[in-house]
Amino acid sequence: MLKSIWAVTQKGAAGMLNQALGLAEALFNGGGFGLPQSFEVEYRWPYTWAPMHPAFASLNALTPENRALFGDQPWPDVLITCGRKSALWALAVKKASGGRTTLIHIQDPKASPRYWNLLIVPEHDRARGPNVLISKGALHRVTRLKLETGAEAIRQEYAHLPHPRVAVLIGGNNRYYTLDEDWMHGFVAQLRSMCERSGCGIMATISRRSGEAETNILRGGLASLPAALWDGKGPNPYFGFLGLADAIVVTCDSVSMISEACSTGKPVLVAKLPGQSKRFDAFFDSLLKQGLIQWFDGRLMQWDSRRLDDMDHIAQDVRQRLGWI
C-alpha cells in the first residue's frame, strides 16, 4: 500500500511550501508514496507564541477554519513541514496519530532534533545530530523535466526577446532585507545598463512579497527595454523563464530563489538589497567560493557554472535514514 504524504507550512510562506513540496514530490517520484497533498496552516492566539516543545503542541493551535481543511481524513504516514511555525503543529499531529506519522522537518526548528524523525537543514543553520541531514541550499521543486516542459510551453510567446536572455527574479521585504522604491529605481537603471551593454532580453517575475509601488517602477522601467514582466496575473511562467534563460539575476532576500536559480546550472547574479543577515552571509560565501554566484553590478557576466542541486541526493538519503529502501 502506498504511503500517504503531506507537505505543510505556515500560511503565506510560498518559499517554505516549495521546499516541503519539493521533497514530497521527489519521494513520490521515487515510488512507494501516494500523490502528495499540501496545506498551509494558520495559528490562533496564544499558540503563535508557544515554545517549541511537545508539551505545547495541540491540534487546537490552528484556527477552526484552518482545521476544517483537513476534514475527517486520517493523519498521513509522512508529514513534511518547513519553517518554525509549522513545526509545532507537526508535533501535535504525531501525538494525535499515536506516533504513527513520521515527521520530517526542513530548516532548524530551534528545538531538540529528537522531537522529529528527521531534520533537513542547510549548512548555514546550526542544528546538528544523528537524525539531521545537511543540505547546501534550500530544497525546491525545480527539476530538469519542469525546466524543459516549462520552456517549451512559452518558447513561442517569448521568441521576440533577443539572446542572451536573462531571467530576473524579484523578491521583496523580509526581516533581514528591504526592497523599497529607491532600491528599485537603482535596480532598473542597472537592468537598462545590462541591456545596453550586452543586447540581452529580460524575462522578469515578481513574488508575493513584491510591493505594488516597486512593481510599478519595474514595469515602467522595462517598458522601453526588450523585456517581459510577469506580474502575478495569468499562468506563472517561472519554470519556463528558468528553462529559457542563459543567465539569471535574483535578489538576495530568498535562499529558496537563489537555490532554485543555482539548480539550473546557469550563471547566477545576485542583486544586493539593503540589510544583512549572518546566516545569509554564510550562504552567499559558500556559493561564491564554489563559483556558483557573482554579485550583480549592472553587467551581464557569464561563466561555466555547475548545478547546485541537493534534490539529487536528499530524497535518497531520507529513504535510507528512515528504512524505506
mmCIF file of N, CA, C and O in Angstrom, residues 157-246:
data_model
loop_
_atom_site.group_PDB
_atom_site.id
_atom_site.type_symbol
_atom_site.label_atom_id
_atom_site.label_comp_id
_atom_site.label_asym_id
_atom_site.label_seq_id
_atom_site.Cartn_x
_atom_site.Cartn_y
_atom_site.Cartn_z
ATOM 1 N N GLU A 157 5.868 32.358 -27.231
ATOM 2 C CA GLU A 157 5.384 33.614 -26.653
ATOM 3 C C GLU A 157 6.518 34.604 -26.418
ATOM 4 O O GLU A 157 6.335 35.821 -26.536
ATOM 5 N N TYR A 158 7.705 34.091 -26.083
ATOM 6 C CA TYR A 158 8.836 34.967 -25.776
ATOM 7 C C TYR A 158 9.931 34.906 -26.839
ATOM 8 O O TYR A 158 11.051 35.337 -26.601
ATOM 9 N N ALA A 159 9.572 34.420 -28.034
ATOM 10 C CA ALA A 159 10.555 34.280 -29.105
ATOM 11 C C ALA A 159 11.077 35.627 -29.582
ATOM 12 O O ALA A 159 12.166 35.700 -30.181
ATOM 13 N N HIS A 160 10.341 36.705 -29.330
ATOM 14 C CA HIS A 160 10.757 38.033 -29.791
ATOM 15 C C HIS A 160 11.905 38.607 -28.975
ATOM 16 O O HIS A 160 12.560 39.565 -29.412
ATOM 17 N N LEU A 161 12.183 38.052 -27.802
ATOM 18 C CA LEU A 161 13.242 38.584 -26.952
ATOM 19 C C LEU A 161 14.603 38.160 -27.486
ATOM 20 O O LEU A 161 14.811 37.002 -27.840
ATOM 21 N N PRO A 162 15.568 39.093 -27.531
ATOM 22 C CA PRO A 162 16.894 38.761 -28.069
ATOM 23 C C PRO A 162 17.701 37.902 -27.100
ATOM 24 O O PRO A 162 17.427 37.844 -25.909
ATOM 25 N N HIS A 163 18.709 37.249 -27.657
ATOM 26 C CA HIS A 163 19.679 36.487 -26.864
ATOM 27 C C HIS A 163 20.890 37.377 -26.599
ATOM 28 O O HIS A 163 21.222 38.218 -27.423
ATOM 29 N N PRO A 164 21.592 37.148 -25.494
ATOM 30 C CA PRO A 164 21.247 36.195 -24.425
ATOM 31 C C PRO A 164 20.019 36.650 -23.652
ATOM 32 O O PRO A 164 19.750 37.847 -23.559
ATOM 33 N N ARG A 165 19.307 35.701 -23.086
ATOM 34 C CA ARG A 165 18.109 36.004 -22.308
ATOM 35 C C ARG A 165 18.412 35.849 -20.819
ATOM 36 O O ARG A 165 19.039 34.880 -20.410
ATOM 37 N N VAL A 166 17.940 36.819 -20.062
ATOM 38 C CA VAL A 166 18.220 36.850 -18.628
ATOM 39 C C VAL A 166 16.907 36.779 -17.849
ATOM 40 O O VAL A 166 16.019 37.632 -18.041
ATOM 41 N N ALA A 167 16.757 35.770 -17.018
ATOM 42 C CA ALA A 167 15.617 35.690 -16.109
ATOM 43 C C ALA A 167 15.929 36.564 -14.896
ATOM 44 O O ALA A 167 16.996 36.441 -14.293
ATOM 45 N N VAL A 168 15.019 37.463 -14.546
ATOM 46 C CA VAL A 168 15.195 38.365 -13.411
ATOM 47 C C VAL A 168 14.127 38.037 -12.378
ATOM 48 O O VAL A 168 12.931 38.196 -12.638
ATOM 49 N N LEU A 169 14.555 37.554 -11.215
ATOM 50 C CA LEU A 169 13.654 37.074 -10.171
ATOM 51 C C LEU A 169 13.651 38.074 -9.025
ATOM 52 O O LEU A 169 14.674 38.274 -8.367
ATOM 53 N N ILE A 170 12.498 38.687 -8.770
ATOM 54 C CA ILE A 170 12.373 39.748 -7.769
ATOM 55 C C ILE A 170 11.635 39.228 -6.549
ATOM 56 O O ILE A 170 10.524 38.688 -6.665
ATOM 57 N N GLY A 171 12.229 39.401 -5.386
ATOM 58 C CA GLY A 171 11.580 39.017 -4.129
ATOM 59 C C GLY A 171 10.897 40.205 -3.482
ATOM 60 O O GLY A 171 10.099 40.899 -4.099
ATOM 61 N N GLY A 172 11.226 40.472 -2.218
ATOM 62 C CA GLY A 172 10.578 41.573 -1.504
ATOM 63 C C GLY A 172 11.146 41.727 -0.112
ATOM 64 O O GLY A 172 12.170 41.123 0.239
ATOM 65 N N ASN A 173 10.456 42.517 0.701
ATOM 66 C CA ASN A 173 10.908 42.766 2.066
ATOM 67 C C ASN A 173 10.808 41.512 2.928
ATOM 68 O O ASN A 173 9.892 40.707 2.773
ATOM 69 N N ASN A 174 11.756 41.363 3.824
ATOM 70 C CA ASN A 174 11.648 40.402 4.910
ATOM 71 C C ASN A 174 12.322 41.015 6.132
ATOM 72 O O ASN A 174 12.667 42.194 6.120
ATOM 73 N N ARG A 175 12.515 40.238 7.181
ATOM 74 C CA ARG A 175 13.058 40.831 8.398
ATOM 75 C C ARG A 175 14.544 41.164 8.285
ATOM 76 O O ARG A 175 15.091 41.829 9.169
ATOM 77 N N TYR A 176 15.194 40.717 7.229
ATOM 78 C CA TYR A 176 16.620 40.984 7.050
ATOM 79 C C TYR A 176 16.910 42.042 5.986
ATOM 80 O O TYR A 176 17.895 42.778 6.088
ATOM 81 N N TYR A 177 16.084 42.101 4.948
ATOM 82 C CA TYR A 177 16.376 42.946 3.798
ATOM 83 C C TYR A 177 15.170 43.817 3.436
ATOM 84 O O TYR A 177 14.017 43.455 3.678
ATOM 85 N N THR A 178 15.485 44.963 2.804
ATOM 86 C CA THR A 178 14.453 45.923 2.409
ATOM 87 C C THR A 178 14.493 46.139 0.903
ATOM 88 O O THR A 178 15.542 46.505 0.342
ATOM 89 N N LEU A 179 13.370 45.908 0.259
ATOM 90 C CA LEU A 179 13.232 46.179 -1.163
ATOM 91 C C LEU A 179 12.220 47.317 -1.305
ATOM 92 O O LEU A 179 11.015 47.094 -1.281
ATOM 93 N N ASP A 180 12.728 48.550 -1.433
ATOM 94 C CA ASP A 180 11.845 49.709 -1.474
ATOM 95 C C ASP A 180 11.933 50.416 -2.825
ATOM 96 O O ASP A 180 12.617 49.957 -3.750
ATOM 97 N N GLU A 181 11.243 51.553 -2.934
ATOM 98 C CA GLU A 181 11.181 52.264 -4.212
ATOM 99 C C GLU A 181 12.540 52.794 -4.635
ATOM 100 O O GLU A 181 12.894 52.746 -5.821
ATOM 101 N N ASP A 182 13.311 53.327 -3.688
ATOM 102 C CA ASP A 182 14.642 53.847 -4.034
ATOM 103 C C ASP A 182 15.527 52.746 -4.608
ATOM 104 O O ASP A 182 16.233 52.953 -5.604
ATOM 105 N N TRP A 183 15.487 51.586 -3.952
ATOM 106 C CA TRP A 183 16.304 50.477 -4.452
ATOM 107 C C TRP A 183 15.852 50.069 -5.843
ATOM 108 O O TRP A 183 16.690 49.828 -6.725
ATOM 109 N N MET A 184 14.547 50.004 -6.064
ATOM 110 C CA MET A 184 14.039 49.562 -7.356
ATOM 111 C C MET A 184 14.429 50.522 -8.464
ATOM 112 O O MET A 184 14.762 50.091 -9.589
ATOM 113 N N HIS A 185 14.424 51.820 -8.194
ATOM 114 C CA HIS A 185 14.874 52.776 -9.220
ATOM 115 C C HIS A 185 16.321 52.477 -9.620
ATOM 116 O O HIS A 185 16.660 52.480 -10.811
ATOM 117 N N GLY A 186 17.183 52.233 -8.624
ATOM 118 C CA GLY A 186 18.575 51.914 -8.917
ATOM 119 C C GLY A 186 18.719 50.600 -9.660
ATOM 120 O O GLY A 186 19.564 50.474 -10.572
ATOM 121 N N PHE A 187 17.911 49.618 -9.299
ATOM 122 C CA PHE A 187 17.975 48.300 -9.939
ATOM 123 C C PHE A 187 17.538 48.389 -11.394
ATOM 124 O O PHE A 187 18.166 47.780 -12.281
ATOM 125 N N VAL A 188 16.491 49.151 -11.664
ATOM 126 C CA VAL A 188 16.034 49.329 -13.043
ATOM 127 C C VAL A 188 17.127 49.968 -13.884
ATOM 128 O O VAL A 188 17.341 49.590 -15.051
ATOM 129 N N ALA A 189 17.859 50.931 -13.308
ATOM 130 C CA ALA A 189 18.971 51.551 -14.031
ATOM 131 C C ALA A 189 20.048 50.517 -14.353
ATOM 132 O O ALA A 189 20.657 50.538 -15.444
ATOM 133 N N GLN A 190 20.303 49.590 -13.423
ATOM 134 C CA GLN A 190 21.272 48.526 -13.677
ATOM 135 C C GLN A 190 20.805 47.595 -14.792
ATOM 136 O O GLN A 190 21.602 47.174 -15.642
ATOM 137 N N LEU A 191 19.520 47.265 -14.802
ATOM 138 C CA LEU A 191 18.981 46.411 -15.859
ATOM 139 C C LEU A 191 19.097 47.097 -17.216
ATOM 140 O O LEU A 191 19.436 46.455 -18.226
ATOM 141 N N ARG A 192 18.836 48.400 -17.252
ATOM 142 C CA ARG A 192 18.959 49.136 -18.511
ATOM 143 C C ARG A 192 20.408 49.118 -18.998
ATOM 144 O O ARG A 192 20.669 48.904 -20.188
ATOM 145 N N SER A 193 21.340 49.315 -18.072
ATOM 146 C CA SER A 193 22.756 49.272 -18.433
ATOM 147 C C SER A 193 23.144 47.904 -18.961
ATOM 148 O O SER A 193 23.896 47.788 -19.942
ATOM 149 N N MET A 194 22.623 46.839 -18.322
ATOM 150 C CA MET A 194 22.930 45.478 -18.765
ATOM 151 C C MET A 194 22.436 45.255 -20.190
ATOM 152 O O MET A 194 23.147 44.665 -21.024
ATOM 153 N N CYS A 195 21.233 45.723 -20.486
ATOM 154 C CA CYS A 195 20.682 45.548 -21.838
ATOM 155 C C CYS A 195 21.489 46.314 -22.869
ATOM 156 O O CYS A 195 21.775 45.816 -23.967
ATOM 157 N N GLU A 196 21.882 47.545 -22.547
ATOM 158 C CA GLU A 196 22.629 48.373 -23.494
ATOM 159 C C GLU A 196 24.003 47.788 -23.782
ATOM 160 O O GLU A 196 24.498 47.855 -24.916
ATOM 161 N N ARG A 197 24.644 47.218 -22.766
ATOM 162 C CA ARG A 197 25.985 46.665 -22.936
ATOM 163 C C ARG A 197 25.980 45.331 -23.672
ATOM 164 O O ARG A 197 26.872 45.050 -24.484
ATOM 165 N N SER A 198 25.006 44.480 -23.354
ATOM 166 C CA SER A 198 25.042 43.095 -23.848
ATOM 167 C C SER A 198 24.040 42.798 -24.947
ATOM 168 O O SER A 198 24.140 41.773 -25.616
ATOM 169 N N GLY A 199 23.032 43.681 -25.117
ATOM 170 C CA GLY A 199 21.980 43.404 -26.090
ATOM 171 C C GLY A 199 21.040 42.296 -25.665
ATOM 172 O O GLY A 199 20.359 41.682 -26.496
ATOM 173 N N CYS A 200 20.986 42.029 -24.373
ATOM 174 C CA CYS A 200 20.192 40.908 -23.864
ATOM 175 C C CYS A 200 18.706 41.230 -23.813
ATOM 176 O O CYS A 200 18.289 42.394 -23.882
ATOM 177 N N GLY A 201 17.902 40.181 -23.691
ATOM 178 C CA GLY A 201 16.480 40.304 -23.418
ATOM 179 C C GLY A 201 16.204 39.878 -21.986
ATOM 180 O O GLY A 201 16.915 39.037 -21.433
ATOM 181 N N ILE A 202 15.175 40.469 -21.383
ATOM 182 C CA ILE A 202 14.874 40.229 -19.973
ATOM 183 C C ILE A 202 13.512 39.561 -19.820
ATOM 184 O O ILE A 202 12.527 39.969 -20.444
ATOM 185 N N MET A 203 13.475 38.539 -18.984
ATOM 186 C CA MET A 203 12.221 37.892 -18.583
ATOM 187 C C MET A 203 12.133 38.036 -17.065
ATOM 188 O O MET A 203 12.833 37.342 -16.319
ATOM 189 N N ALA A 204 11.305 38.957 -16.597
ATOM 190 C CA ALA A 204 11.262 39.286 -15.173
ATOM 191 C C ALA A 204 9.994 38.760 -14.528
ATOM 192 O O ALA A 204 8.930 38.690 -15.152
ATOM 193 N N THR A 205 10.122 38.395 -13.259
ATOM 194 C CA THR A 205 8.967 37.927 -12.499
ATOM 195 C C THR A 205 9.056 38.431 -11.071
ATOM 196 O O THR A 205 10.142 38.531 -10.501
ATOM 197 N N ILE A 206 7.908 38.782 -10.502
ATOM 198 C CA ILE A 206 7.843 39.228 -9.117
ATOM 199 C C ILE A 206 7.357 38.088 -8.237
ATOM 200 O O ILE A 206 6.968 37.019 -8.728
ATOM 201 N N SER A 207 7.388 38.310 -6.910
ATOM 202 C CA SER A 207 6.905 37.320 -5.953
ATOM 203 C C SER A 207 5.741 37.904 -5.156
ATOM 204 O O SER A 207 5.354 39.066 -5.352
ATOM 205 N N ARG A 208 5.202 37.112 -4.246
ATOM 206 C CA ARG A 208 4.118 37.583 -3.396
ATOM 207 C C ARG A 208 4.545 38.749 -2.519
ATOM 208 O O ARG A 208 3.730 39.555 -2.082
ATOM 209 N N ARG A 209 5.844 38.824 -2.239
ATOM 210 C CA ARG A 209 6.342 39.845 -1.323
ATOM 211 C C ARG A 209 6.727 41.140 -2.026
ATOM 212 O O ARG A 209 7.122 42.102 -1.369
ATOM 213 N N SER A 210 6.638 41.164 -3.342
ATOM 214 C CA SER A 210 6.986 42.380 -4.075
ATOM 215 C C SER A 210 5.898 43.432 -3.888
ATOM 216 O O SER A 210 4.715 43.158 -4.071
ATOM 217 N N GLY A 211 6.284 44.632 -3.508
ATOM 218 C CA GLY A 211 5.314 45.696 -3.278
ATOM 219 C C GLY A 211 4.718 46.242 -4.564
ATOM 220 O O GLY A 211 5.349 46.192 -5.632
ATOM 221 N N GLU A 212 3.505 46.786 -4.469
ATOM 222 C CA GLU A 212 2.823 47.314 -5.657
ATOM 223 C C GLU A 212 3.582 48.497 -6.258
ATOM 224 O O GLU A 212 3.753 48.581 -7.483
ATOM 225 N N ALA A 213 4.035 49.424 -5.405
ATOM 226 C CA ALA A 213 4.753 50.588 -5.916
ATOM 227 C C ALA A 213 6.052 50.170 -6.597
ATOM 228 O O ALA A 213 6.407 50.696 -7.674
ATOM 229 N N GLU A 214 6.760 49.233 -5.982
ATOM 230 C CA GLU A 214 8.014 48.755 -6.556
ATOM 231 C C GLU A 214 7.779 48.027 -7.880
ATOM 232 O O GLU A 214 8.560 48.164 -8.829
ATOM 233 N N THR A 215 6.696 47.264 -7.952
ATOM 234 C CA THR A 215 6.368 46.563 -9.198
ATOM 235 C C THR A 215 6.044 47.550 -10.312
ATOM 236 O O THR A 215 6.435 47.350 -11.466
ATOM 237 N N ASN A 216 5.346 48.631 -9.977
ATOM 238 C CA ASN A 216 5.026 49.643 -10.980
ATOM 239 C C ASN A 216 6.289 50.319 -11.514
ATOM 240 O O ASN A 216 6.380 50.641 -12.704
ATOM 241 N N ILE A 217 7.267 50.552 -10.623
ATOM 242 C CA ILE A 217 8.537 51.134 -11.063
ATOM 243 C C ILE A 217 9.244 50.174 -12.020
ATOM 244 O O ILE A 217 9.773 50.582 -13.063
ATOM 245 N N LEU A 218 9.256 48.896 -11.671
ATOM 246 C CA LEU A 218 9.870 47.885 -12.535
ATOM 247 C C LEU A 218 9.163 47.829 -13.883
ATOM 248 O O LEU A 218 9.818 47.800 -14.931
ATOM 249 N N ARG A 219 7.847 47.823 -13.852
ATOM 250 C CA ARG A 219 7.071 47.747 -15.090
ATOM 251 C C ARG A 219 7.389 48.935 -15.992
ATOM 252 O O ARG A 219 7.615 48.778 -17.203
ATOM 253 N N GLY A 220 7.424 50.122 -15.407
ATOM 254 C CA GLY A 220 7.717 51.309 -16.201
ATOM 255 C C GLY A 220 9.122 51.293 -16.762
ATOM 256 O O GLY A 220 9.352 51.688 -17.914
ATOM 257 N N GLY A 221 10.080 50.812 -15.969
ATOM 258 C CA GLY A 221 11.462 50.767 -16.423
ATOM 259 C C GLY A 221 11.699 49.763 -17.527
ATOM 260 O O GLY A 221 12.535 49.974 -18.416
ATOM 261 N N LEU A 222 10.958 48.652 -17.496
ATOM 262 C CA LEU A 222 11.143 47.609 -18.512
ATOM 263 C C LEU A 222 10.413 47.922 -19.809
ATOM 264 O O LEU A 222 10.692 47.299 -20.846
ATOM 265 N N ALA A 223 9.481 48.877 -19.769
ATOM 266 C CA ALA A 223 8.640 49.157 -20.931
ATOM 267 C C ALA A 223 9.454 49.560 -22.156
ATOM 268 O O ALA A 223 9.065 49.264 -23.297
ATOM 269 N N SER A 224 10.579 50.246 -21.950
ATOM 270 C CA SER A 224 11.401 50.705 -23.072
ATOM 271 C C SER A 224 12.536 49.745 -23.408
ATOM 272 O O SER A 224 13.388 50.055 -24.244
ATOM 273 N N LEU A 225 12.553 48.594 -22.758
ATOM 274 C CA LEU A 225 13.619 47.617 -22.971
ATOM 275 C C LEU A 225 13.064 46.363 -23.654
ATOM 276 O O LEU A 225 11.852 46.131 -23.632
ATOM 277 N N PRO A 226 13.939 45.553 -24.258
ATOM 278 C CA PRO A 226 13.479 44.255 -24.781
ATOM 279 C C PRO A 226 13.221 43.319 -23.597
ATOM 280 O O PRO A 226 14.100 42.557 -23.178
ATOM 281 N N ALA A 227 12.036 43.411 -23.040
ATOM 282 C CA ALA A 227 11.750 42.728 -21.775
ATOM 283 C C ALA A 227 10.287 42.343 -21.681
ATOM 284 O O ALA A 227 9.426 42.916 -22.345
ATOM 285 N N ALA A 228 10.034 41.353 -20.824
ATOM 286 C CA ALA A 228 8.676 40.925 -20.495
ATOM 287 C C ALA A 228 8.604 40.769 -18.986
ATOM 288 O O ALA A 228 9.571 40.348 -18.343
ATOM 289 N N LEU A 229 7.461 41.138 -18.405
ATOM 290 C CA LEU A 229 7.272 41.062 -16.953
ATOM 291 C C LEU A 229 6.036 40.242 -16.638
ATOM 292 O O LEU A 229 4.939 40.547 -17.131
ATOM 293 N N TRP A 230 6.211 39.209 -15.811
ATOM 294 C CA TRP A 230 5.055 38.507 -15.254
ATOM 295 C C TRP A 230 4.797 39.115 -13.891
ATOM 296 O O TRP A 230 5.628 39.046 -12.986
ATOM 297 N N ASP A 231 3.612 39.729 -13.747
ATOM 298 C CA ASP A 231 3.301 40.477 -12.532
ATOM 299 C C ASP A 231 2.275 39.792 -11.643
ATOM 300 O O ASP A 231 1.571 40.434 -10.862
ATOM 301 N N GLY A 232 2.195 38.481 -11.768
ATOM 302 C CA GLY A 232 1.283 37.738 -10.908
ATOM 303 C C GLY A 232 -0.057 37.428 -11.549
ATOM 304 O O GLY A 232 -0.902 36.770 -10.930
ATOM 305 N N LYS A 233 -0.274 37.862 -12.773
ATOM 306 C CA LYS A 233 -1.543 37.629 -13.452
ATOM 307 C C LYS A 233 -1.359 36.565 -14.529
ATOM 308 O O LYS A 233 -0.406 36.608 -15.295
ATOM 309 N N GLY A 234 -2.307 35.632 -14.585
ATOM 310 C CA GLY A 234 -2.227 34.571 -15.571
ATOM 311 C C GLY A 234 -1.299 33.458 -15.125
ATOM 312 O O GLY A 234 -0.740 33.492 -14.021
ATOM 313 N N PRO A 235 -1.106 32.444 -15.970
ATOM 314 C CA PRO A 235 -0.237 31.305 -15.619
ATOM 315 C C PRO A 235 1.178 31.760 -15.297
ATOM 316 O O PRO A 235 1.734 32.625 -15.969
ATOM 317 N N ASN A 236 1.753 31.180 -14.282
ATOM 318 C CA ASN A 236 3.099 31.539 -13.841
ATOM 319 C C ASN A 236 4.144 30.901 -14.762
ATOM 320 O O ASN A 236 4.239 29.673 -14.830
ATOM 321 N N PRO A 237 4.956 31.718 -15.454
ATOM 322 C CA PRO A 237 5.966 31.166 -16.373
ATOM 323 C C PRO A 237 7.313 30.915 -15.694
ATOM 324 O O PRO A 237 8.338 30.819 -16.388
ATOM 325 N N TYR A 238 7.339 30.804 -14.381
ATOM 326 C CA TYR A 238 8.590 30.740 -13.623
ATOM 327 C C TYR A 238 9.528 29.646 -14.131
ATOM 328 O O TYR A 238 10.700 29.908 -14.445
ATOM 329 N N PHE A 239 9.037 28.412 -14.225
ATOM 330 C CA PHE A 239 9.885 27.318 -14.695
ATOM 331 C C PHE A 239 10.338 27.568 -16.132
ATOM 332 O O PHE A 239 11.470 27.254 -16.514
ATOM 333 N N GLY A 240 9.433 28.137 -16.949
ATOM 334 C CA GLY A 240 9.779 28.443 -18.325
ATOM 335 C C GLY A 240 10.869 29.489 -18.426
ATOM 336 O O GLY A 240 11.790 29.375 -19.242
ATOM 337 N N PHE A 241 10.791 30.534 -17.588
ATOM 338 C CA PHE A 241 11.833 31.563 -17.577
ATOM 339 C C PHE A 241 13.188 30.956 -17.226
ATOM 340 O O PHE A 241 14.194 31.254 -17.851
ATOM 341 N N LEU A 242 13.205 30.109 -16.187
ATOM 342 C CA LEU A 242 14.457 29.462 -15.799
ATOM 343 C C LEU A 242 14.980 28.566 -16.916
ATOM 344 O O LEU A 242 16.183 28.476 -17.145
ATOM 345 N N GLY A 243 14.063 27.886 -17.599
ATOM 346 C CA GLY A 243 14.469 26.985 -18.670
ATOM 347 C C GLY A 243 15.014 27.719 -19.888
ATOM 348 O O GLY A 243 15.957 27.258 -20.529
ATOM 349 N N LEU A 244 14.428 28.871 -20.238
ATOM 350 C CA LEU A 244 14.853 29.625 -21.412
ATOM 351 C C LEU A 244 16.085 30.483 -21.156
ATOM 352 O O LEU A 244 16.789 30.865 -22.083
ATOM 353 N N ALA A 245 16.340 30.797 -19.893
ATOM 354 C CA ALA A 245 17.375 31.777 -19.558
ATOM 355 C C ALA A 245 18.778 31.282 -19.894
ATOM 356 O O ALA A 245 19.102 30.099 -19.741
ATOM 357 N N ASP A 246 19.622 32.231 -20.317
ATOM 358 C CA ASP A 246 21.062 31.981 -20.461
ATOM 359 C C ASP A 246 21.799 32.374 -19.193
ATOM 360 O O ASP A 246 22.917 31.910 -18.949
#
